[in-house]
Coordinates of C-alpha atoms in Angstrom, one line a residue:
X1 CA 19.3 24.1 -23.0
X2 CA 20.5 26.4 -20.4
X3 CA 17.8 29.0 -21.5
X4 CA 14.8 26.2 -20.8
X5 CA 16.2 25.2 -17.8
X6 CA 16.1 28.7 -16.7
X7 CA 12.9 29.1 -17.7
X8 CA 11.5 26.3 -15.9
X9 CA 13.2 27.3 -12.6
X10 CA 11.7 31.0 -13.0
X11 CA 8.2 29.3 -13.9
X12 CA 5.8 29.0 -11.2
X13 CA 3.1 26.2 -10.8
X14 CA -0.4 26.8 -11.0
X15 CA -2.0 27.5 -8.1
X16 CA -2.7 25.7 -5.3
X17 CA -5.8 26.3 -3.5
X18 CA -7.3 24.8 -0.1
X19 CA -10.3 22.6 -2.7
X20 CA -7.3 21.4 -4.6
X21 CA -5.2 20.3 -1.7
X22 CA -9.0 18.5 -0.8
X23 CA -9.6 17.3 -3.6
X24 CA -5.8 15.5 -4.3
X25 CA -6.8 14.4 -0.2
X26 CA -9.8 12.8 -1.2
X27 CA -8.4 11.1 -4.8
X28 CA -5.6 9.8 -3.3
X29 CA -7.8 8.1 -0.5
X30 CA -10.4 6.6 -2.5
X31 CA -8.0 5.1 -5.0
X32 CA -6.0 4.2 -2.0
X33 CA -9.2 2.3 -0.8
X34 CA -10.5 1.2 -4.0
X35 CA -6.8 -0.7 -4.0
X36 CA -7.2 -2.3 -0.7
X37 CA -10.9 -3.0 -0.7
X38 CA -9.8 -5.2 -3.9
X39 CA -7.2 -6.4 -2.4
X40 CA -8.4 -7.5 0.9
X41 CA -11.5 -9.0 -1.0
X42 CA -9.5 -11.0 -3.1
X43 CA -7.3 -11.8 0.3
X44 CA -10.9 -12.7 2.1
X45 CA -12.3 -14.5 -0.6
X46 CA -8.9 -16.8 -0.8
X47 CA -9.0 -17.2 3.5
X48 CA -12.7 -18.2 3.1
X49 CA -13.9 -19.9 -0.5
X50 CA -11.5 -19.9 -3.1
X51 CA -9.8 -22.8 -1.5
X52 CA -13.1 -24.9 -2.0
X53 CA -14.3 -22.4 -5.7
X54 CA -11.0 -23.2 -7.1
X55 CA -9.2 -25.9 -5.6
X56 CA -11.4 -28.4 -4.4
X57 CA -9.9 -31.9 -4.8
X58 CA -7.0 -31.1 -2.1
X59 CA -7.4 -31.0 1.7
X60 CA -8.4 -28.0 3.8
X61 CA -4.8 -27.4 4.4
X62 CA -3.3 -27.7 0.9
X63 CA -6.3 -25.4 -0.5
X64 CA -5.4 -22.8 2.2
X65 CA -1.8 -22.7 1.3
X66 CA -3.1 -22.7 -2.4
X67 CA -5.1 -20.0 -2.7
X68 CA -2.5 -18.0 -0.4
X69 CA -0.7 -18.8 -2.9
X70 CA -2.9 -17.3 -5.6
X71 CA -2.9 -14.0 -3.1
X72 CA 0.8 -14.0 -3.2
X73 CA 1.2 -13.8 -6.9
X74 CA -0.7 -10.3 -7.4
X75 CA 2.9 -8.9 -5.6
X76 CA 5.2 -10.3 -8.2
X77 CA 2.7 -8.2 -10.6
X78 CA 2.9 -5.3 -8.5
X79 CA 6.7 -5.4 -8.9
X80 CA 6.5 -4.9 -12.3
X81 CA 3.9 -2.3 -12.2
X82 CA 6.1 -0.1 -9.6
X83 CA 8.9 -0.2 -12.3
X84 CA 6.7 0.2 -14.9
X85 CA 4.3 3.2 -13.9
X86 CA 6.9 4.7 -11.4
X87 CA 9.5 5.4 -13.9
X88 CA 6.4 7.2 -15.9
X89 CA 5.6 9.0 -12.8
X90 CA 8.7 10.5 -12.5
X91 CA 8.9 11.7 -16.5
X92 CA 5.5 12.5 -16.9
X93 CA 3.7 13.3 -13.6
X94 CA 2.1 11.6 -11.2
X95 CA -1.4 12.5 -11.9
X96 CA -1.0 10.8 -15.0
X97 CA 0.1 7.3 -13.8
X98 CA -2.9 7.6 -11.3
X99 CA -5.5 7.4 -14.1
X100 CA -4.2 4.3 -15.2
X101 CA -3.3 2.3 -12.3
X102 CA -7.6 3.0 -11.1
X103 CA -8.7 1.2 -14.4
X104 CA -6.3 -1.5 -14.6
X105 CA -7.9 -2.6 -10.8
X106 CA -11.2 -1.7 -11.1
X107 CA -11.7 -4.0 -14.0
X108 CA -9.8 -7.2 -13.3
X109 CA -11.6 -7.1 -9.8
X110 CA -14.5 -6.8 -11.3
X111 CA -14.2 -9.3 -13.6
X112 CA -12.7 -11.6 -11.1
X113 CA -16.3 -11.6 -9.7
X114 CA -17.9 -13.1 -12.8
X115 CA -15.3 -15.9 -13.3
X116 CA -16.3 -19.4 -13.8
X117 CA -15.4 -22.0 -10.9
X118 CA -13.7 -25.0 -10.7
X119 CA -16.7 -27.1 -11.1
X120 CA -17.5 -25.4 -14.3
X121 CA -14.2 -25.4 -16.4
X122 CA -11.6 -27.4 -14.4
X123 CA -8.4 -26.0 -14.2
X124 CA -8.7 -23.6 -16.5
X125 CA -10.5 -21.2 -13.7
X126 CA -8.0 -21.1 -11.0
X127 CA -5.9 -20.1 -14.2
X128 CA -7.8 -17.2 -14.7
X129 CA -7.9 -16.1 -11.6
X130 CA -3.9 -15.9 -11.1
X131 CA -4.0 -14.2 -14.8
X132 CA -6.5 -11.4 -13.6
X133 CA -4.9 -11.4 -10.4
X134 CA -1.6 -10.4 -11.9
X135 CA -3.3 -7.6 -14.1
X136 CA -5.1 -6.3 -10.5
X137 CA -1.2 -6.4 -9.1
X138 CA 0.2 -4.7 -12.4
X139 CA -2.4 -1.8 -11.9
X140 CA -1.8 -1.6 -8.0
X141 CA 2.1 -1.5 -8.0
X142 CA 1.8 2.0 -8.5
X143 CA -1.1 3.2 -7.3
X144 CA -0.6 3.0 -3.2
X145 CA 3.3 5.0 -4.6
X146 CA 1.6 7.6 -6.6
X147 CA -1.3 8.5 -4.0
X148 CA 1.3 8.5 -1.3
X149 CA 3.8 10.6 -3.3
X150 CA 0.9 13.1 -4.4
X151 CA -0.7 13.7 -0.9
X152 CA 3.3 14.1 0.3
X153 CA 4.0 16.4 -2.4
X154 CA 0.8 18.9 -2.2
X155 CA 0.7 19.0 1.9
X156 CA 1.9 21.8 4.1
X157 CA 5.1 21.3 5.3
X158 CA 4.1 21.2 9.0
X159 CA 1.1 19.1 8.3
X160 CA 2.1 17.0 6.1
X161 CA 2.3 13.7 8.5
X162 CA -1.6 14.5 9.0
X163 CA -2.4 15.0 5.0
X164 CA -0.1 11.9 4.0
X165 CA -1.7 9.8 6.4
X166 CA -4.8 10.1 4.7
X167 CA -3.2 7.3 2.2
X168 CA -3.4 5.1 5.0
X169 CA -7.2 5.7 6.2
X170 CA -7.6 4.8 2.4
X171 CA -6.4 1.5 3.2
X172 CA -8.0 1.5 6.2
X173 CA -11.2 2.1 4.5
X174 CA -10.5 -0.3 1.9
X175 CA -9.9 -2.9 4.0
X176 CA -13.4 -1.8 6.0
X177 CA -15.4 -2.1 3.3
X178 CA -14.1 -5.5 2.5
X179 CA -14.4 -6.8 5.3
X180 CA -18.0 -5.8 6.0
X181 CA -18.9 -6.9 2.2
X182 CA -18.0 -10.3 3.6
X183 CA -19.5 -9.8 7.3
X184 CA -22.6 -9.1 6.0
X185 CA -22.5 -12.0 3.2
X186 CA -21.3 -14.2 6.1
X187 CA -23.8 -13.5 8.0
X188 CA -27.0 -13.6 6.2
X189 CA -26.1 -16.5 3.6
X190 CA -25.9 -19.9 3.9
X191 CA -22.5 -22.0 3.0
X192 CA -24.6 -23.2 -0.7
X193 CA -25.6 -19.7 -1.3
X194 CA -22.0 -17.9 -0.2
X195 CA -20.2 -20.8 -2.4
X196 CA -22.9 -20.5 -5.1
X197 CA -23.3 -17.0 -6.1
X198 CA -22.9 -14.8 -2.7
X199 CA -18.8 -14.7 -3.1
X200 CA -19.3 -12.7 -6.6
X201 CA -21.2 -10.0 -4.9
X202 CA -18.5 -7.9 -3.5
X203 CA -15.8 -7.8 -6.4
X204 CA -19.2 -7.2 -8.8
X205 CA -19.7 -4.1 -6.4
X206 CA -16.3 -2.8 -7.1
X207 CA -17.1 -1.7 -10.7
X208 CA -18.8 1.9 -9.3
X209 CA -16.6 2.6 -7.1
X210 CA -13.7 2.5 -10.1
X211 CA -16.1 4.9 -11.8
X212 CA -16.1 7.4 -8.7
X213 CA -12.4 7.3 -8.7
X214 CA -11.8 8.3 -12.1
X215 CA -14.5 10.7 -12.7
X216 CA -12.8 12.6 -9.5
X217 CA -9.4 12.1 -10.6
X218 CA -10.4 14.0 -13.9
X219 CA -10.1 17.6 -12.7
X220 CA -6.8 16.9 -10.4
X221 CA -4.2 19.2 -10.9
X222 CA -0.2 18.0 -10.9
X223 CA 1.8 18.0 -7.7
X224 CA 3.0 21.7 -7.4
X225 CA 6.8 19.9 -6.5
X226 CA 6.8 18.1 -9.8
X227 CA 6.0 21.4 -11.5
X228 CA 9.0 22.9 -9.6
X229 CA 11.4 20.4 -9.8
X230 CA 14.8 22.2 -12.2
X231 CA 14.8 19.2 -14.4
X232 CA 11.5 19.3 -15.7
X233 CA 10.5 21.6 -18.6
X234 CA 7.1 21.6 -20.5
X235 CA 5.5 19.1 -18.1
X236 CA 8.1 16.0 -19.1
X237 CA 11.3 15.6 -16.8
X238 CA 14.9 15.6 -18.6
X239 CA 16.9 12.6 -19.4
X240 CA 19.9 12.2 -18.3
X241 CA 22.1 12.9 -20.8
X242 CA 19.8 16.1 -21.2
X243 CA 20.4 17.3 -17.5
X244 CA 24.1 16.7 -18.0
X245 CA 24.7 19.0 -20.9
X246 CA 22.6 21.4 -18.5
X247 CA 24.9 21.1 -15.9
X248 CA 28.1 22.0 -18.2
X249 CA 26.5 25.4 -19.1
X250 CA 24.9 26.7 -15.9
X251 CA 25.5 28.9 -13.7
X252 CA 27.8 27.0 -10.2
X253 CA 23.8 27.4 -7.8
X254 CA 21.9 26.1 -10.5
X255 CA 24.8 23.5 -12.0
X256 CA 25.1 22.0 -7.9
X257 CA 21.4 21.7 -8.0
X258 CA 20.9 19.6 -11.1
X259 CA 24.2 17.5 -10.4
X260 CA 23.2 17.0 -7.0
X261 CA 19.5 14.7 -8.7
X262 CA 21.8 12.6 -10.9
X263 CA 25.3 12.1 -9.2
X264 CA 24.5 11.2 -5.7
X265 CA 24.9 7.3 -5.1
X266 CA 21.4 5.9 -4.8
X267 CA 20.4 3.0 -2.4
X268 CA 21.2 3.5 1.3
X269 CA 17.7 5.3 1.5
X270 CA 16.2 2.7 -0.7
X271 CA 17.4 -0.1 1.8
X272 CA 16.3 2.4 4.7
X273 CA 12.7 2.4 2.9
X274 CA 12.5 -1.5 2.6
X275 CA 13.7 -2.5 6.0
X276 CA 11.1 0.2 7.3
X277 CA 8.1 -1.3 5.4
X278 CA 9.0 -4.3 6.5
X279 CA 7.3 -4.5 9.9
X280 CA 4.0 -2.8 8.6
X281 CA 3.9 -4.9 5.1
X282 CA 4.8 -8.3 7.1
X283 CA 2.2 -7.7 10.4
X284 CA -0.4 -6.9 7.9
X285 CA 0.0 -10.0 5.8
X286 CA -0.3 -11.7 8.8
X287 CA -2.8 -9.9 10.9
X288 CA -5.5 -9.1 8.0
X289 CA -4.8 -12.0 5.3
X290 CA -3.5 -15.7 7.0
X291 CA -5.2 -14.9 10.6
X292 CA -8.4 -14.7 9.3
X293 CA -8.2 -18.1 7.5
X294 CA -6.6 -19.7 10.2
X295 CA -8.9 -18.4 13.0
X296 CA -12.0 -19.9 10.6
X297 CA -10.1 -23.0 10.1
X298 CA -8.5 -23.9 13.3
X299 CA -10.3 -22.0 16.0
X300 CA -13.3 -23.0 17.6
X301 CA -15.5 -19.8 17.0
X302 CA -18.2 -18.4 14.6
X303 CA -17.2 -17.9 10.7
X304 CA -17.9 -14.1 11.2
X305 CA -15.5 -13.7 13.8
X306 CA -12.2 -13.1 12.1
X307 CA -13.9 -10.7 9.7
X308 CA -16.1 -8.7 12.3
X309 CA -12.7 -8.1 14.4
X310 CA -10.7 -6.7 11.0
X311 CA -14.1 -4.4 10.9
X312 CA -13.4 -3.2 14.6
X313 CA -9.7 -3.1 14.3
X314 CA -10.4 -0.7 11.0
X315 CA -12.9 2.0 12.5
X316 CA -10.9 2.1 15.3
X317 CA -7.9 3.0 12.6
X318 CA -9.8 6.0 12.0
X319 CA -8.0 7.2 15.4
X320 CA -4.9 5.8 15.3
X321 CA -3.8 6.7 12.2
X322 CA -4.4 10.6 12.0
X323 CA -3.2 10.7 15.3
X324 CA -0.3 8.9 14.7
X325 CA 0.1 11.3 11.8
X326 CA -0.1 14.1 14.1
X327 CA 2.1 13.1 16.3
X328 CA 5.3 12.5 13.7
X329 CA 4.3 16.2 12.6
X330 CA 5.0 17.4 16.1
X331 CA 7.6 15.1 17.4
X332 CA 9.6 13.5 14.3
X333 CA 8.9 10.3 12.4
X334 CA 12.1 8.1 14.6
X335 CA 10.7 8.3 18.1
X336 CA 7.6 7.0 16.6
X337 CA 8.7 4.6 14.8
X338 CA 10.9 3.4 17.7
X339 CA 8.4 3.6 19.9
X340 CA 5.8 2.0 17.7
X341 CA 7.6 -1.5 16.8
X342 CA 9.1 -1.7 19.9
X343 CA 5.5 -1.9 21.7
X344 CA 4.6 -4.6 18.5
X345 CA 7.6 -6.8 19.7
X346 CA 6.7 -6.5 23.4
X347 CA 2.8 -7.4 23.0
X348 CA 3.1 -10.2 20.1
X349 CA 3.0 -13.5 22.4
X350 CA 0.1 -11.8 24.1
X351 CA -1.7 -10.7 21.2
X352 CA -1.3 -13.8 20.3
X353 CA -2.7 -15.9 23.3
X354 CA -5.7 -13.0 23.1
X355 CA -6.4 -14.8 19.5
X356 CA -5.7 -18.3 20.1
X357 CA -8.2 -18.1 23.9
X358 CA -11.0 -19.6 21.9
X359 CA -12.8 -16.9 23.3
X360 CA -14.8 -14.2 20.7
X361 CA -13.5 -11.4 22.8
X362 CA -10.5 -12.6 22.7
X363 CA -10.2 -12.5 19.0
X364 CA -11.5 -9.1 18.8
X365 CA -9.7 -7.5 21.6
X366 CA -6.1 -9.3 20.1
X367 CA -6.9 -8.5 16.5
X368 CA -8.2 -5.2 17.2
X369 CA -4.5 -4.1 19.2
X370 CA -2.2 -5.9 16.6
X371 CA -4.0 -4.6 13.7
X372 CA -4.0 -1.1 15.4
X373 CA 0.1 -1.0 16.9
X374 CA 1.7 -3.2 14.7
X375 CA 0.2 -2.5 10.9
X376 CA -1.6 0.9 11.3
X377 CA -0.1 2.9 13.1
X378 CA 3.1 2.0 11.3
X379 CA 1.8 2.8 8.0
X380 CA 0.7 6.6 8.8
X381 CA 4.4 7.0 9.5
X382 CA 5.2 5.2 6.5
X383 CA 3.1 7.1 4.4
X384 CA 5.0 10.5 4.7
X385 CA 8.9 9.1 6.0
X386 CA 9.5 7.5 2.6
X387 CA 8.1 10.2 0.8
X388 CA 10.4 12.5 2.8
X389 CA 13.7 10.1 2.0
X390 CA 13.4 10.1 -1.3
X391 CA 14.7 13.1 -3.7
X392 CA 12.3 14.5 -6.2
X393 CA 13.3 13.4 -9.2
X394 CA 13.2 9.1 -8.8
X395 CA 11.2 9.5 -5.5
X396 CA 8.2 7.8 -7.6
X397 CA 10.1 4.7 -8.5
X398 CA 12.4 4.4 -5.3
X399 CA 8.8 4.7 -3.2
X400 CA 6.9 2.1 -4.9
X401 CA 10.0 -0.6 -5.4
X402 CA 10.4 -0.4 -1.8
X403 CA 6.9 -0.4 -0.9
X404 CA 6.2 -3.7 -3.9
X405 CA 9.7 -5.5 -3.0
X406 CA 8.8 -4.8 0.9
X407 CA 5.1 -6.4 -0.3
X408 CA 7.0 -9.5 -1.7
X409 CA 9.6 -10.5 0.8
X410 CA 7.0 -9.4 3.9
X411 CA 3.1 -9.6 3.1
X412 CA 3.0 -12.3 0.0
X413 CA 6.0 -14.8 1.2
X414 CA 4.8 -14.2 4.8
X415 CA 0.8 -15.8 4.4
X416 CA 2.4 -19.1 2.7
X417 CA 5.2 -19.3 5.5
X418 CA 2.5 -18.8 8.4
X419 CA 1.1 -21.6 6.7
X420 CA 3.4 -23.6 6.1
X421 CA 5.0 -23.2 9.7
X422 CA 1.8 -23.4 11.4
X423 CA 0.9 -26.2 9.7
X424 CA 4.4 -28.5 10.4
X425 CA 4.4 -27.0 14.4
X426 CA 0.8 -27.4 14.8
X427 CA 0.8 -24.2 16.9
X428 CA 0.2 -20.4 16.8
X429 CA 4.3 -19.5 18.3
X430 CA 5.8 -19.3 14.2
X431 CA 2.9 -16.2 14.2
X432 CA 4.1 -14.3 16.8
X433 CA 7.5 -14.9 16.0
X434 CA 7.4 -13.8 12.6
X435 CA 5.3 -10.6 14.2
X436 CA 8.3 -10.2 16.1
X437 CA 11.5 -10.3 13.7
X438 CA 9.3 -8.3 10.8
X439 CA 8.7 -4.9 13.7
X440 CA 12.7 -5.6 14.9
X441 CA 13.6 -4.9 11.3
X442 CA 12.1 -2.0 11.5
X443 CA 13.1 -0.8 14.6
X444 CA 16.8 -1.3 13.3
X445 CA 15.9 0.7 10.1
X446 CA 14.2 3.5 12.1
X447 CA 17.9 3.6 14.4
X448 CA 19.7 4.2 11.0
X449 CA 17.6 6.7 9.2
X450 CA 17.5 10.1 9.3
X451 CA 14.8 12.4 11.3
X452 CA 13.1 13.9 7.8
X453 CA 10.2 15.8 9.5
X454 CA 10.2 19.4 7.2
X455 CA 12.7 18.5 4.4
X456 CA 12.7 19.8 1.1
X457 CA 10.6 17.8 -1.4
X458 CA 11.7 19.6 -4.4
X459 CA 15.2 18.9 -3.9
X460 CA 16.3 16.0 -6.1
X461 CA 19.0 14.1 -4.1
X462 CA 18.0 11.5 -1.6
X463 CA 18.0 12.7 2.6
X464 CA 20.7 10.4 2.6

């Protein structure tokens, strides 16, 4: 054992070159998208039709906090596809994992898009459409994880805020396309032909995009710091038992580095990881899923709006977050982070009074800021600090059970609660109030975790 071990140290990865570094870049994106464009049609669709497609015998209020409902299911799924696939991803590679998690989406979108409705089955459709909503979850409980780990794991050191924050344009651009699917659809059909047919269109369209993915994903090579990692020999990491009896017959260096993966007490950097997703998972349930129902529902503006500012908030994204990226890379991922959900906490009540003017700029202007300071800007930093907390060897796993538990207790529970809250107050204060205690968790967690700007990825022990 001591010989293979040896052997796998000594071994070095293939290598890396500027188009493979572009072309992990541009995979871990597009999945990245492909999982939020699905996601934020499916989160669309339930803000704007499914409550009258699938649940039409309640009132507009019940159907709302029904099909949020149906939204908030997909992240129990998701749960048990970050346990599932991330354990695989740290055995077996992430490259792997990724070619999975793209099919396992792409198809139960797609075929969300040719369901039945309620009027043609009963209760049997909104059945289906939690069952293929779960499979879309299962599928996308990795995915987000593996990109973000991959992108982490093949960037230059001193770039790698910039290169990781491409995960988050994906879901920037994800959520762009979505949004402008249902823009357009919006704006050039009528309520018959949207309820009728036009609804289909966008998770229909999905289908090619899948294709893209995995016909790019095909010639990816493995991250160069799984290949490096001391506990993995012939492309498949070593159990535990397996590193243990390694341990007992190497050499003191090569003994501390194998004992330091397996011994070290997990969980203060997993609980550092939740409480920072917290703010950006929790802001962007609210800010891209329950805002654009409730503006369509209770405010007294065009259908389009809601959707048209999401648009505007997401190209302007496309500036915030590699910037935000480059500016961790050169200053640290804390004083962003600090300074980032302290300025969510202090503009939430106005944001807030932007949205609920009754005034089409000021939906835009508000959305466009929250969506910007509070959920994307936070998630370029997100992208590479969890990355950086985790050690090598279960920083697949740890990553996306912080990201999907994050997901649960923030962006599912958080729709249904706006609702619920808003619903009982009859007012828009529970929204900024929830805005603000989800960024203050954050902020706390940022003041308790280590500055991981240039760590070690190959090293298997947590940063702390």
């Amino acid at each position: 054992m001591k010989d293979s071990v040896i052997a796998a140290q000594q071994t070095l990865p293939g290598r890396r070159t500027t188009r493979d570094l572009a072309r992990a870049a541009v995979s871990g994106w597009l999945g990245t998208a492909m999982e939020f464009m699905d996601f934020q049609l499916y989160s669309l669709a339930a803000a704007i039709v499914f409550n009258k497609i699938f649940f039409p015998d309640v009132s507009p209020a019940i159907g709302l906090i029904a099909a949020m409902a149906t939204y908030g299911v997909g992240y129990v799924a998701r749960l048990a596809g970050a346990v599932y696939f991330g354990r695989m991803g740290d055995r077996i590679g992430r490259k792997k994992v990724l070619y999975l998690t793209i099919l396992l989406m792409g198809a139960s979108t797609t075929l969300i898009g040719a369901l039945p409705t309620y009027a043609a089955i009963g209760i049997l459709a909104p059945i289906l459409l939690v069952a293929l909503r779960l499979i879309q979850g299962f599928g996308a409980g990795a995915e987000i994880a593996g990109a973000t780990v991959l992108l982490a794991e093949y960037a230059p050191v001193k770039r790698r805020g910039l290169v990781a924050s491409l995960v988050s344009l994906g879901t920037n651009s994800g959520t762009l396309a979505a949004s402008g699917l249902w823009a357009v659809l919006l704006s050039v059909l009528s309520e018959d032909q949207l309820l009728s047919w036009g609804w289909r269109l966008p998770f229909l369209l999905s289908f090619v995009l899948m294709l893209f993915a995995f016909w790019l994903r095909r010639g990816l090579k493995e991250s160069p710091v799984f290949e490096e990692r001391p506990d993995v020999v012939d492309g498949v990491a070593m159990a535990k038992d397996e590193v243990e009896s390694a341990i007992a017959t190497a050499d003191e260096h090569e003994g501390s580095v194998l004992a330091a993966g397996i011994r070290q007490r997990k969980g203060r950097a997993f609980f550092l990881a939740l409480g920072l997703r917290f703010g950006q998972a929790g802001n962007s349930g609210l800010m891209q899923t329950f805002l654009v129902g409730y503006i369509a529902t209770n405010l007294a503006v065009g259908r389009s709006v809601p959707t048209d500012a999401i648009v505007y908030g997401s190209l302007a994204g496309f500036v915030t977050v590699p910037v935000i990226g480059l500016l961790g890379d050169r200053f640290g991922r804390r004083p962003l982070y600090l300074a980032l959900t302290a300025l969510t906490v202090v503009v939430a009540f106005p944001v807030m009074l932007l949205i609920t003017s009754g005034s089409t700029a000021g939906v835009m202007l508000g959305m466009v800021l929250g969506l910007n300071i509070g959920v994307l800007g936070l998630f370029s930093l997100e992208s590479v600090t969890m990355a950086e907390l985790f050690g090598s060897r279960t920083r697949f796993t740890q990553l996306a059970l912080a990201k999907e538990i994050g997901g649960i207790l923030a962006t599912a529970i958080g729709p249904v609660l706006a609702a619920t809250l808003t619903a009982v107050t009859g007012s828009w204060w529970p929204i900024a109030a929830m805005l603000v205690v989800y960024s203050l968790i954050t902020f706390v967690s940022a003041l308790l975790a280590p500055e991981t700007r240039g760590r070690d990825l190959v090293r298997l022990e947590d940063a702390v």
